[in-house]
Amino acid sequence: DAKTTQPPSMDCAEGRAANLPCNHSTISGNEYVYWYRQIHSQGPQYIIHGLKNNETNEMASLIITEDRKSSTLILPHATLRDTAVYYCIVRVGGYGQNFVFGPGTRLSVLP
Amino acid sequence: NAGVTQTPKFRVLKTGQSMTLLCAQDMNHEYMYWYRQDPGMGLRLIHYSVGEGTTAKGEVPDGYNVSRLKKQNFLLGLESAAPSQTSVYFCASSSTGTDRNSPLHFGNGTRLTVT
């Protein structure tokens, strides 16, 4: 099962782009990369996912390297409300949709 | 469209008591999950269900039971609560298991304290 590695914490100035890295060197060819975030103690919120092409939606952009061994979540103009724990997840195989949540990256957006 | 709703939001139990946590989703999702989250940690999967009448064990199933009698509901039971089960419990659902694109939709959690 593919695992992910993220830095435990990062800071970002308000209004600047927040770039959150994730390593997933053992990812297999048909596994997707997902990003979620958890604000305070709320339920995790889906942000974006991708397979090998870069993806963008109204919340963020996802850049996946050509070898798919790492990815970066980009919040283009971070606000104080983006302060949260961000989880990078690679879907594991098997019966059912088992998402494995690691400790994530705690992003602090500073005024 | 309420999404995923968990009840209760908070509960305090004494050791040995039992309780059931209810999760309801109105998105017609086939898959449902129960996770627990302990302070400073990520989420760990307790049990999941791939459809009405079916359940399966996750990473940390001991001490819990689940039932999926109706597609929209997924119940998590603690038969004899222990202090180690003090945690925040999250329910999630997703639309299908064969389509690997389907993201999880989470409820806002049940905060359980066992004294």
GROMACS .gro file of C-alpha atoms in nm:
model
  226
    1ASP     CA    1   0.000   0.000   0.000
    2ALA     CA    2   0.132   0.339  -0.097
    3LYS     CA    3   0.214   0.568   0.195
    4THR     CA    4   0.263   0.942   0.205
    5THR     CA    5   0.510   1.170   0.381
    6GLN     CA    6   0.428   1.531   0.464
    7PRO     CA    7   0.604   1.796   0.672
    8PRO     CA    8   0.440   1.825   1.015
    9SER     CA    9   0.388   2.201   0.992
   10MET     CA   10   0.421   2.504   0.765
   11ASP     CA   11   0.357   2.876   0.785
   12CYS     CA   12   0.228   3.101   0.510
   13ALA     CA   13   0.165   3.475   0.496
   14GLU     CA   14  -0.191   3.581   0.429
   15GLY     CA   15  -0.247   3.658   0.060
   16ARG     CA   16   0.051   3.454  -0.051
   17ALA     CA   17   0.042   3.114  -0.218
   18ALA     CA   18   0.068   2.816   0.014
   19ASN     CA   19   0.255   2.522  -0.136
   20LEU     CA   20   0.211   2.199   0.056
   21PRO     CA   21   0.435   1.909  -0.051
   22CYS     CA   22   0.367   1.537  -0.030
   23ASN     CA   23   0.591   1.242  -0.110
   24HIS     CA   24   0.437   0.914  -0.227
   25SER     CA   25   0.728   0.729  -0.380
   26THR     CA   26   0.558   0.386  -0.374
   27ILE     CA   27   0.242   0.493  -0.552
   28SER     CA   28   0.116   0.246  -0.809
   29GLY     CA   29   0.000   0.330  -1.158
   30ASN     CA   30  -0.373   0.332  -1.091
   31GLU     CA   31  -0.374   0.502  -0.753
   32TYR     CA   32  -0.504   0.855  -0.719
   33VAL     CA   33  -0.368   1.130  -0.495
   34TYR     CA   34  -0.630   1.301  -0.278
   35TRP     CA   35  -0.607   1.608  -0.060
   36TYR     CA   36  -0.832   1.681   0.236
   37ARG     CA   37  -0.818   1.940   0.509
   38GLN     CA   38  -0.950   1.955   0.862
   39ILE     CA   39  -1.030   2.291   1.012
   40HIS     CA   40  -1.016   2.290   1.392
   41SER     CA   41  -1.213   1.983   1.500
   42GLN     CA   42  -1.458   1.966   1.211
   43GLY     CA   43  -1.488   1.670   0.978
   44PRO     CA   44  -1.226   1.652   0.702
   45GLN     CA   45  -1.317   1.841   0.387
   46TYR     CA   46  -1.237   1.715   0.039
   47ILE     CA   47  -1.020   1.955  -0.162
   48ILE     CA   48  -0.899   1.795  -0.484
   49HIS     CA   49  -0.766   1.474  -0.635
   50GLY     CA   50  -0.570   1.365  -0.941
   51LEU     CA   51  -0.401   1.074  -1.116
   52LYS     CA   52  -0.115   1.215  -1.322
   53ASN     CA   53  -0.227   1.540  -1.478
   54ASN     CA   54  -0.232   1.868  -1.293
   55GLU     CA   55  -0.574   1.958  -1.161
   56THR     CA   56  -0.739   2.284  -1.059
   57ASN     CA   57  -1.070   2.368  -0.898
   58GLU     CA   58  -1.217   2.661  -0.713
   59MET     CA   59  -1.027   2.574  -0.396
   60ALA     CA   60  -0.679   2.473  -0.507
   61SER     CA   61  -0.441   2.335  -0.766
   62LEU     CA   62  -0.272   1.997  -0.757
   63ILE     CA   63   0.065   1.951  -0.924
   64ILE     CA   64   0.183   1.591  -0.964
   65THR     CA   65   0.538   1.521  -1.079
   66GLU     CA   66   0.588   1.328  -1.399
   67ASP     CA   67   0.715   1.021  -1.211
   68ARG     CA   68   0.416   1.055  -0.973
   69LYS     CA   69   0.639   1.014  -0.670
   70SER     CA   70   0.542   1.348  -0.523
   71SER     CA   71   0.279   1.618  -0.548
   72THR     CA   72   0.213   1.972  -0.430
   73LEU     CA   73  -0.114   2.127  -0.323
   74ILE     CA   74  -0.128   2.498  -0.401
   75LEU     CA   75  -0.365   2.740  -0.232
   76PRO     CA   76  -0.312   3.042  -0.458
   77HIS     CA   77  -0.409   3.320  -0.216
   78ALA     CA   78  -0.412   3.185   0.137
   79THR     CA   79  -0.650   3.341   0.389
   80LEU     CA   80  -0.672   3.304   0.764
   81ARG     CA   81  -0.962   3.063   0.709
   82ASP     CA   82  -0.722   2.825   0.532
   83THR     CA   83  -0.545   2.753   0.861
   84ALA     CA   84  -0.601   2.378   0.900
   85VAL     CA   85  -0.440   2.035   0.892
   86TYR     CA   86  -0.394   1.918   0.533
   87TYR     CA   87  -0.389   1.548   0.453
   88CYS     CA   88  -0.236   1.395   0.142
   89ILE     CA   89  -0.377   1.049   0.078
   90VAL     CA   90  -0.310   0.781  -0.179
   91ARG     CA   91  -0.594   0.541  -0.228
   92VAL     CA   92  -0.502   0.190  -0.119
   93GLY     CA   93  -0.636  -0.105  -0.305
   94GLY     CA   94  -0.854  -0.387  -0.191
   95TYR     CA   95  -1.218  -0.428  -0.107
   96GLY     CA   96  -1.388  -0.099  -0.036
   97GLN     CA   97  -1.247   0.249  -0.050
   98ASN     CA   98  -0.989   0.256   0.225
   99PHE     CA   99  -0.839   0.596   0.270
  100VAL     CA  100  -0.539   0.605   0.504
  101PHE     CA  101  -0.502   0.935   0.689
  102GLY     CA  102  -0.158   1.015   0.828
  103PRO     CA  103  -0.083   1.303   1.067
  104GLY     CA  104  -0.090   1.559   0.782
  105THR     CA  105   0.062   1.908   0.764
  106ARG     CA  106  -0.058   2.177   0.999
  107LEU     CA  107  -0.072   2.496   0.791
  108SER     CA  108  -0.080   2.824   0.978
  109VAL     CA  109  -0.172   3.129   0.772
  110LEU     CA  110  -0.028   3.436   0.942
  111PRO     CA  111  -0.166   3.790   0.913
  112ASN     CA  112  -2.936   1.818   0.121
  113ALA     CA  113  -2.777   1.774   0.465
  114GLY     CA  114  -2.491   1.546   0.353
  115VAL     CA  115  -2.361   1.331   0.639
  116THR     CA  116  -2.523   1.382   0.979
  117GLN     CA  117  -2.393   1.234   1.302
  118THR     CA  118  -2.580   1.206   1.630
  119PRO     CA  119  -2.515   1.275   1.908
  120LYS     CA  120  -2.254   1.552   1.883
  121PHE     CA  121  -2.124   1.496   2.237
  122ARG     CA  122  -2.154   1.214   2.488
  123VAL     CA  123  -2.000   1.121   2.822
  124LEU     CA  124  -2.011   0.756   2.927
  125LYS     CA  125  -1.899   0.569   3.233
  126THR     CA  126  -1.674   0.267   3.188
  127GLY     CA  127  -1.881  -0.038   3.100
  128GLN     CA  128  -2.180   0.151   2.962
  129SER     CA  129  -2.299   0.096   2.609
  130MET     CA  130  -2.409   0.335   2.339
  131THR     CA  131  -2.480   0.362   1.968
  132LEU     CA  132  -2.359   0.637   1.739
  133LEU     CA  133  -2.579   0.709   1.441
  134CYS     CA  134  -2.466   0.821   1.098
  135ALA     CA  135  -2.713   0.918   0.830
  136GLN     CA  136  -2.643   1.028   0.472
  137ASP     CA  137  -2.888   1.161   0.215
  138MET     CA  138  -2.666   1.132  -0.093
  139ASN     CA  139  -2.762   0.773  -0.180
  140HIS     CA  140  -2.401   0.662  -0.127
  141GLU     CA  141  -2.318   0.294  -0.127
  142TYR     CA  142  -2.009   0.310   0.095
  143MET     CA  143  -1.998   0.427   0.453
  144TYR     CA  144  -1.715   0.440   0.707
  145TRP     CA  145  -1.647   0.498   1.074
  146TYR     CA  146  -1.317   0.659   1.178
  147ARG     CA  147  -1.177   0.764   1.511
  148GLN     CA  148  -0.937   1.048   1.571
  149ASP     CA  149  -0.727   1.083   1.881
  150PRO     CA  150  -0.555   1.410   1.980
  151GLY     CA  151  -0.277   1.509   1.742
  152MET     CA  152  -0.326   1.207   1.521
  153GLY     CA  153  -0.476   1.129   1.186
  154LEU     CA  154  -0.793   0.932   1.136
  155ARG     CA  155  -0.802   0.555   1.181
  156LEU     CA  156  -1.063   0.337   1.015
  157ILE     CA  157  -1.277   0.132   1.255
  158HIS     CA  158  -1.528  -0.040   1.026
  159TYR     CA  159  -1.675   0.022   0.686
  160SER     CA  160  -1.965  -0.095   0.473
  161VAL     CA  161  -1.985  -0.144   0.099
  162GLY     CA  162  -2.361  -0.169   0.092
  163GLU     CA  163  -2.678  -0.239   0.283
  164GLY     CA  164  -2.643  -0.549   0.500
  165THR     CA  165  -2.264  -0.575   0.464
  166THR     CA  166  -1.985  -0.459   0.695
  167ALA     CA  167  -1.610  -0.513   0.719
  168LYS     CA  168  -1.334  -0.449   0.970
  169GLY     CA  169  -1.093  -0.161   0.935
  170GLU     CA  170  -0.766  -0.088   1.108
  171VAL     CA  171  -0.893  -0.066   1.469
  172PRO     CA  172  -1.218  -0.268   1.499
  173ASP     CA  173  -1.178  -0.416   1.849
  174GLY     CA  174  -1.441  -0.304   2.098
  175TYR     CA  175  -1.684  -0.183   1.830
  176ASN     CA  176  -1.968  -0.331   1.631
  177VAL     CA  177  -2.152  -0.187   1.334
  178SER     CA  178  -2.471  -0.241   1.142
  179ARG     CA  179  -2.600  -0.122   0.805
  180LEU     CA  180  -2.965  -0.222   0.797
  181LYS     CA  181  -3.061   0.064   0.569
  182LYS     CA  182  -2.852   0.214   0.292
  183GLN     CA  183  -2.866   0.563   0.439
  184ASN     CA  184  -2.771   0.468   0.796
  185PHE     CA  185  -2.455   0.326   0.950
  186LEU     CA  186  -2.455   0.255   1.324
  187LEU     CA  187  -2.148   0.224   1.545
  188GLY     CA  188  -2.195   0.044   1.875
  189LEU     CA  189  -1.983   0.030   2.188
  190GLU     CA  190  -2.102  -0.263   2.399
  191SER     CA  191  -1.884  -0.195   2.703
  192ALA     CA  192  -1.712   0.142   2.684
  193ALA     CA  193  -1.352   0.178   2.800
  194PRO     CA  194  -1.148   0.495   2.865
  195SER     CA  195  -0.931   0.403   2.564
  196GLN     CA  196  -1.235   0.467   2.347
  197THR     CA  197  -1.238   0.834   2.439
  198SER     CA  198  -1.203   0.994   2.099
  199VAL     CA  199  -1.373   1.191   1.824
  200TYR     CA  200  -1.565   0.965   1.590
  201PHE     CA  201  -1.622   1.060   1.228
  202CYS     CA  202  -1.856   0.900   0.982
  203ALA     CA  203  -1.801   0.929   0.608
  204SER     CA  204  -1.967   0.812   0.290
  205SER     CA  205  -1.876   0.779  -0.076
  206SER     CA  206  -2.062   0.695  -0.389
  207THR     CA  207  -1.893   0.377  -0.511
  208GLY     CA  208  -1.608   0.141  -0.455
  209THR     CA  209  -1.526   0.046  -0.811
  210ASP     CA  210  -1.476   0.406  -0.923
  211ARG     CA  211  -1.155   0.514  -0.756
  212ASN     CA  212  -1.240   0.879  -0.816
  213SER     CA  213  -1.507   0.904  -0.551
  214PRO     CA  214  -1.404   1.126  -0.259
  215LEU     CA  215  -1.520   1.081   0.098
  216HIS     CA  216  -1.783   1.309   0.250
  217PHE     CA  217  -1.752   1.348   0.627
  218GLY     CA  218  -1.985   1.435   0.910
  219ASN     CA  219  -1.881   1.679   1.181
  220GLY     CA  220  -1.803   1.417   1.440
  221THR     CA  221  -1.917   1.280   1.774
  222ARG     CA  222  -1.702   1.368   2.072
  223LEU     CA  223  -1.708   1.079   2.318
  224THR     CA  224  -1.555   1.079   2.664
  225VAL     CA  225  -1.542   0.761   2.871
  226THR     CA  226  -1.469   0.813   3.239
   0.00000   0.00000   0.00000
